[in-house]
Amino acid sequence: MIHMNILEAMKALSNQTRLSILQNLREPEKHFPPQDEGDVTIDGVCVGSIQEGIGMSQSTTSTYLASLQRAGLVTSKRMGGWTYYKRNEANIQKLIELLSKEL
Amino acid sequence: MIHMNILEAMKALSNQTRLSILQNLREPEKHFPPQDEGDVTIDGVCVGSIQEGIGMSQSTTSTYLASLQRAGLVTSKRMGGWTYYKRNEANIQKLIELLSKEL
DNA sequence: TCATTATATCTGCATATCTAGAATTGTCAA
DNA sequence: TTGACAATTCTAGATATGCAGATATAATGA
């Protein structure tokens, strides 16, 4: 597991849209349509579905997901032509613990 | 207690200097000199001492403290000519709980 | 190979944040 | 009331972030 960095995580979460993406991915079946391949909870949600969910441009959506990934909050998996993003629960838990101890 | 807002808190903490201020206030006697009046842990630390601790201008320090206060992370108390800032532990705890449930 | 679709990256403009210095306000003591 | 500090607010220029459109890259299937 990557060593979580509080500041980087706070920066990634200091934007309403990025915060919502992470929160919506908590219950993906509730916020995103079924994916053509794979399970929305196990494999993740593709960029296009997330884009529809947040109502922003494709480039912005992709940039935001990359930002969340750099902060260690989500992981991505390429399957065919699609990239599926899901929460990195272990790191999110680690972040909460870090904040409990060091904030 | 004010209802904590995750986004506002994340914005306040998305800056290294503001994050450090909050962290240094965890053990104020370790990071700041004794105050002329009052106890550093009970009453808080004055703006001038915090300014020295972070090495930024007086105006920037004051602005950052105001930002942390708006986010509910610190409280201030005026005593004579000085304003003493300390952590709002109840709200910080509330924030951690909010993040555990909603992040 | 070529066309098509999904995603990522590049470019640029609008807006926000960072930060200091100057000016202002508040408090105390002479 | 005036002078001396402490703190806040105002102003402004430098830097970063917010976003979209254009372009590039990847994968698929005809």
Short mmCIF file of C-alpha atoms (C1' of nucleotides) in Angstrom, two decimals:
data_model
loop_
_atom_site.label_atom_id
_atom_site.label_comp_id
_atom_site.label_asym_id
_atom_site.label_seq_id
_atom_site.Cartn_x
_atom_site.Cartn_y
_atom_site.Cartn_z
CA MET A 1 0.00 0.00 0.00
CA ILE A 2 1.17 3.48 -0.89
CA HIS A 3 1.94 5.75 2.09
CA MET A 4 -0.99 8.13 2.21
CA ASN A 5 -0.19 11.81 2.37
CA ILE A 6 -2.70 13.96 4.23
CA LEU A 7 -2.02 17.14 2.29
CA GLU A 8 -2.36 15.47 -1.12
CA ALA A 9 -5.60 13.81 -0.02
CA MET A 10 -7.00 17.11 1.31
CA LYS A 11 -6.15 18.81 -1.98
CA ALA A 12 -7.91 16.11 -3.96
CA LEU A 13 -10.97 16.39 -1.73
CA SER A 14 -11.11 20.18 -1.67
CA ASN A 15 -13.35 20.27 -4.74
CA GLN A 16 -17.06 19.48 -4.59
CA THR A 17 -17.06 17.46 -7.79
CA ARG A 18 -14.11 15.27 -6.82
CA LEU A 19 -15.58 14.78 -3.35
CA SER A 20 -18.89 13.72 -4.90
CA ILE A 21 -17.19 11.25 -7.23
CA LEU A 22 -15.59 9.49 -4.28
CA GLN A 23 -18.83 9.54 -2.31
CA ASN A 24 -20.90 8.26 -5.24
CA LEU A 25 -18.47 5.39 -5.68
CA ARG A 26 -19.41 4.22 -2.17
CA GLU A 27 -22.64 2.80 -3.57
CA PRO A 28 -21.89 2.59 -7.27
CA GLU A 29 -25.02 0.62 -8.17
CA LYS A 30 -27.07 3.49 -6.79
CA HIS A 31 -25.33 6.22 -8.78
CA PHE A 32 -24.15 4.58 -11.98
CA PRO A 33 -25.68 2.29 -14.61
CA PRO A 34 -24.59 -1.34 -14.99
CA GLN A 35 -21.40 -1.61 -16.99
CA ASP A 36 -21.10 -3.49 -20.27
CA GLU A 37 -18.42 -5.66 -18.78
CA GLY A 38 -17.76 -6.44 -15.14
CA ASP A 39 -19.54 -5.59 -11.93
CA VAL A 40 -19.86 -1.99 -10.83
CA THR A 41 -18.83 -2.82 -7.25
CA ILE A 42 -16.11 -5.37 -7.93
CA ASP A 43 -14.53 -3.94 -11.06
CA GLY A 44 -15.50 -0.29 -10.86
CA VAL A 45 -17.19 2.30 -13.05
CA CYS A 46 -15.95 3.49 -16.42
CA VAL A 47 -15.05 7.12 -17.09
CA GLY A 48 -18.04 7.68 -19.37
CA SER A 49 -20.53 6.63 -16.70
CA ILE A 50 -18.85 8.82 -14.10
CA GLN A 51 -18.88 11.68 -16.58
CA GLU A 52 -22.64 11.38 -17.01
CA GLY A 53 -23.08 11.16 -13.27
CA ILE A 54 -21.28 14.41 -12.57
CA GLY A 55 -22.33 16.25 -15.72
CA MET A 56 -18.92 17.57 -16.66
CA SER A 57 -16.81 17.29 -19.76
CA GLN A 58 -14.88 14.17 -20.61
CA SER A 59 -11.52 15.86 -20.17
CA THR A 60 -12.41 17.30 -16.78
CA THR A 61 -13.75 13.96 -15.61
CA SER A 62 -10.58 12.19 -16.67
CA THR A 63 -8.38 14.83 -15.02
CA TYR A 64 -10.33 14.61 -11.74
CA LEU A 65 -10.08 10.83 -11.67
CA ALA A 66 -6.34 11.04 -12.25
CA SER A 67 -6.10 13.49 -9.37
CA LEU A 68 -8.01 11.17 -7.02
CA GLN A 69 -5.78 8.33 -8.12
CA ARG A 70 -2.56 10.26 -7.49
CA ALA A 71 -3.85 10.95 -3.98
CA GLY A 72 -4.32 7.20 -3.53
CA LEU A 73 -8.08 7.42 -3.08
CA VAL A 74 -9.12 5.36 -6.13
CA THR A 75 -7.59 2.68 -8.32
CA SER A 76 -8.07 2.12 -12.03
CA LYS A 77 -8.14 -1.02 -14.11
CA ARG A 78 -8.13 -1.10 -17.88
CA MET A 79 -10.46 -3.69 -19.42
CA GLY A 80 -10.60 -3.58 -23.16
CA GLY A 81 -11.35 -0.08 -24.31
CA TRP A 82 -12.62 1.04 -20.94
CA THR A 83 -10.92 2.20 -17.77
CA TYR A 84 -12.78 1.27 -14.60
CA TYR A 85 -12.32 3.30 -11.46
CA LYS A 86 -13.21 2.20 -7.93
CA ARG A 87 -12.50 3.37 -4.40
CA ASN A 88 -9.28 2.31 -2.71
CA GLU A 89 -10.95 1.35 0.56
CA ALA A 90 -7.71 0.35 2.27
CA ASN A 91 -6.14 3.74 1.61
CA ILE A 92 -9.30 5.63 2.54
CA GLN A 93 -9.31 3.76 5.85
CA LYS A 94 -5.63 4.55 6.25
CA LEU A 95 -6.38 8.22 5.65
CA ILE A 96 -9.07 8.27 8.33
CA GLU A 97 -6.63 6.68 10.78
CA LEU A 98 -3.91 9.14 9.83
CA LEU A 99 -6.28 12.02 10.42
CA SER A 100 -7.32 10.58 13.77
CA LYS A 101 -3.70 10.39 14.87
CA GLU A 102 -2.07 13.36 13.21
CA LEU A 103 -4.69 15.98 12.43
CA MET B 1 -21.87 22.88 17.97
CA ILE B 2 -21.74 24.12 14.39
CA HIS B 3 -22.61 21.52 11.75
CA MET B 4 -19.28 20.62 10.22
CA ASN B 5 -19.04 20.74 6.45
CA ILE B 6 -16.62 18.30 4.87
CA LEU B 7 -15.88 20.41 1.80
CA GLU B 8 -15.14 23.56 3.81
CA ALA B 9 -12.88 21.59 6.13
CA MET B 10 -11.03 19.99 3.21
CA LYS B 11 -10.49 23.42 1.65
CA ALA B 12 -9.08 24.79 4.89
CA LEU B 13 -6.76 21.80 5.21
CA SER B 14 -5.60 21.75 1.58
CA ASN B 15 -2.73 24.13 2.36
CA GLN B 16 0.49 22.97 4.02
CA THR B 17 0.75 26.01 6.26
CA ARG B 18 -2.83 25.83 7.56
CA LEU B 19 -2.49 22.08 8.07
CA SER B 20 0.70 22.65 10.08
CA ILE B 21 -0.93 25.31 12.23
CA LEU B 22 -3.66 22.88 13.25
CA GLN B 23 -1.17 20.10 13.85
CA ASN B 24 1.17 22.32 15.89
CA LEU B 25 -1.76 23.37 18.07
CA ARG B 26 -2.11 19.71 19.11
CA GLU B 27 0.86 20.15 21.43
CA PRO B 28 1.07 23.92 21.79
CA GLU B 29 3.68 23.88 24.57
CA LYS B 30 6.00 22.03 22.19
CA HIS B 31 5.63 24.47 19.30
CA PHE B 32 4.93 27.85 20.87
CA PRO B 33 6.43 29.90 23.70
CA PRO B 34 4.54 30.51 26.96
CA GLN B 35 2.02 33.32 26.59
CA ASP B 36 2.11 36.51 28.62
CA GLU B 37 -1.35 35.79 29.90
CA GLY B 38 -3.13 32.47 30.14
CA ASP B 39 -2.10 28.88 29.48
CA VAL B 40 -1.12 27.81 25.99
CA THR B 41 -3.23 24.64 26.20
CA ILE B 42 -6.26 26.00 28.02
CA ASP B 43 -6.51 29.47 26.54
CA GLY B 44 -4.70 29.08 23.25
CA VAL B 45 -1.86 30.75 21.37
CA CYS B 46 -1.79 34.37 20.20
CA VAL B 47 -1.46 35.30 16.53
CA GLY B 48 2.06 36.68 16.97
CA SER B 49 3.37 33.40 18.38
CA ILE B 50 1.72 31.41 15.63
CA GLN B 51 3.17 33.80 13.09
CA GLU B 52 6.70 33.19 14.39
CA GLY B 53 6.06 29.46 14.38
CA ILE B 54 5.08 29.34 10.73
CA GLY B 55 7.38 32.12 9.50
CA MET B 56 4.81 33.99 7.47
CA SER B 57 3.59 37.55 7.53
CA GLN B 58 1.20 38.81 10.15
CA SER B 59 -1.57 39.41 7.63
CA THR B 60 -1.24 35.95 6.11
CA THR B 61 -1.24 34.34 9.53
CA SER B 62 -4.38 36.19 10.53
CA THR B 63 -6.10 35.28 7.26
CA TYR B 64 -5.22 31.60 7.66
CA LEU B 65 -6.50 31.52 11.22
CA ALA B 66 -9.76 33.13 10.12
CA SER B 67 -10.08 30.46 7.45
CA LEU B 68 -9.54 27.65 9.96
CA GLN B 69 -12.10 29.26 12.22
CA ARG B 70 -14.72 29.58 9.47
CA ALA B 71 -14.25 25.87 8.82
CA GLY B 72 -14.94 25.23 12.51
CA LEU B 73 -11.50 23.78 13.23
CA VAL B 74 -10.32 26.38 15.75
CA THR B 75 -11.86 28.87 18.13
CA SER B 76 -10.61 32.30 19.14
CA LYS B 77 -10.84 34.23 22.37
CA ARG B 78 -9.87 37.85 22.79
CA MET B 79 -8.01 38.65 26.02
CA GLY B 80 -6.87 42.22 26.27
CA GLY B 81 -4.92 43.17 23.19
CA TRP B 82 -4.33 39.58 22.14
CA THR B 83 -6.44 37.03 20.31
CA TYR B 84 -5.81 33.46 21.40
CA TYR B 85 -6.51 30.58 19.05
CA LYS B 86 -6.91 26.94 20.00
CA ARG B 87 -8.17 23.78 18.37
CA ASN B 88 -11.88 23.01 18.40
CA GLU B 89 -11.45 19.39 19.46
CA ALA B 90 -15.16 18.63 19.44
CA ASN B 91 -15.52 19.73 15.84
CA ILE B 92 -12.33 18.01 14.74
CA GLN B 93 -13.68 14.80 16.24
CA LYS B 94 -16.99 15.42 14.50
CA LEU B 95 -15.13 15.86 11.22
CA ILE B 96 -13.32 12.54 11.63
CA GLU B 97 -16.65 10.83 12.32
CA LEU B 98 -18.26 12.51 9.32
CA LEU B 99 -15.43 11.35 7.10
CA SER B 100 -15.73 7.82 8.47
CA LYS B 101 -19.42 7.74 7.63
CA GLU B 102 -19.68 9.82 4.49
CA LEU B 103 -16.34 9.88 2.72
"C1'" DT C 1 -5.88 -1.22 -42.58
"C1'" DC C 2 -9.49 1.93 -41.39
"C1'" DA C 3 -13.30 3.76 -38.86
"C1'" DT C 4 -15.19 4.06 -34.38
"C1'" DT C 5 -15.45 4.61 -29.57
"C1'" DA C 6 -13.14 5.34 -24.88
"C1'" DT C 7 -9.79 7.66 -22.38
"C1'" DA C 8 -5.86 10.69 -21.65
"C1'" DT C 9 -3.27 14.75 -22.47
"C1'" DC C 10 -2.51 19.47 -24.19
"C1'" DT C 11 -3.81 24.32 -24.52
"C1'" DG C 12 -5.78 28.32 -22.94
"C1'" DC C 13 -8.90 31.41 -20.65
"C1'" DA C 14 -11.55 32.51 -16.42
"C1'" DT C 15 -11.54 32.38 -11.66
"C1'" DA C 16 -9.60 31.47 -7.12
"C1'" DT C 17 -5.90 31.11 -3.89
"C1'" DC C 18 -1.44 32.64 -2.01
"C1'" DT C 19 0.88 36.01 0.23
"C1'" DA C 20 2.85 40.48 1.52
"C1'" DG C 21 2.60 45.45 2.48
"C1'" DA C 22 -0.34 49.28 3.66
"C1'" DA C 23 -4.06 51.04 6.00
"C1'" DT C 24 -7.47 50.37 9.73
"C1'" DT C 25 -9.28 49.01 14.09
"C1'" DG C 26 -8.98 47.53 18.94
"C1'" DT C 27 -6.81 47.68 23.52
"C1'" DC C 28 -4.09 49.33 27.05
"C1'" DA C 29 -1.25 52.49 29.67
"C1'" DA C 30 0.82 56.87 30.41
"C1'" DT D 1 -5.99 61.88 24.37
"C1'" DT D 2 -2.06 60.12 22.58
"C1'" DG D 3 1.37 56.50 21.70
"C1'" DA D 4 2.53 51.79 21.26
"C1'" DC D 5 1.42 47.24 20.04
"C1'" DA D 6 -1.70 43.36 18.40
"C1'" DA D 7 -4.73 41.89 15.10
"C1'" DT D 8 -7.78 42.43 11.14
"C1'" DT D 9 -8.98 44.05 6.70
"C1'" DC D 10 -7.84 46.07 2.16
"C1'" DT D 11 -5.22 45.96 -2.11
"C1'" DA D 12 -2.74 43.90 -5.55
"C1'" DG D 13 0.42 40.96 -8.23
"C1'" DA D 14 2.08 36.11 -8.79
"C1'" DT D 15 0.74 31.47 -9.02
"C1'" DA D 16 -2.56 27.66 -9.06
"C1'" DT D 17 -6.94 25.59 -10.03
"C1'" DG D 18 -11.30 25.00 -12.68
"C1'" DC D 19 -12.96 23.62 -16.82
"C1'" DA D 20 -13.81 22.92 -21.77
"C1'" DG D 21 -12.34 22.14 -26.62
"C1'" DA D 22 -8.92 20.22 -29.52
"C1'" DT D 23 -5.73 16.74 -30.19
"C1'" DA D 24 -3.42 12.36 -29.23
"C1'" DT D 25 -3.42 7.54 -27.88
"C1'" DA D 26 -5.55 2.79 -27.21
"C1'" DA D 27 -8.47 -0.84 -28.24
"C1'" DT D 28 -11.98 -3.01 -31.06
"C1'" DG D 29 -14.24 -4.76 -34.94
"C1'" DA D 30 -15.36 -4.61 -39.92
#
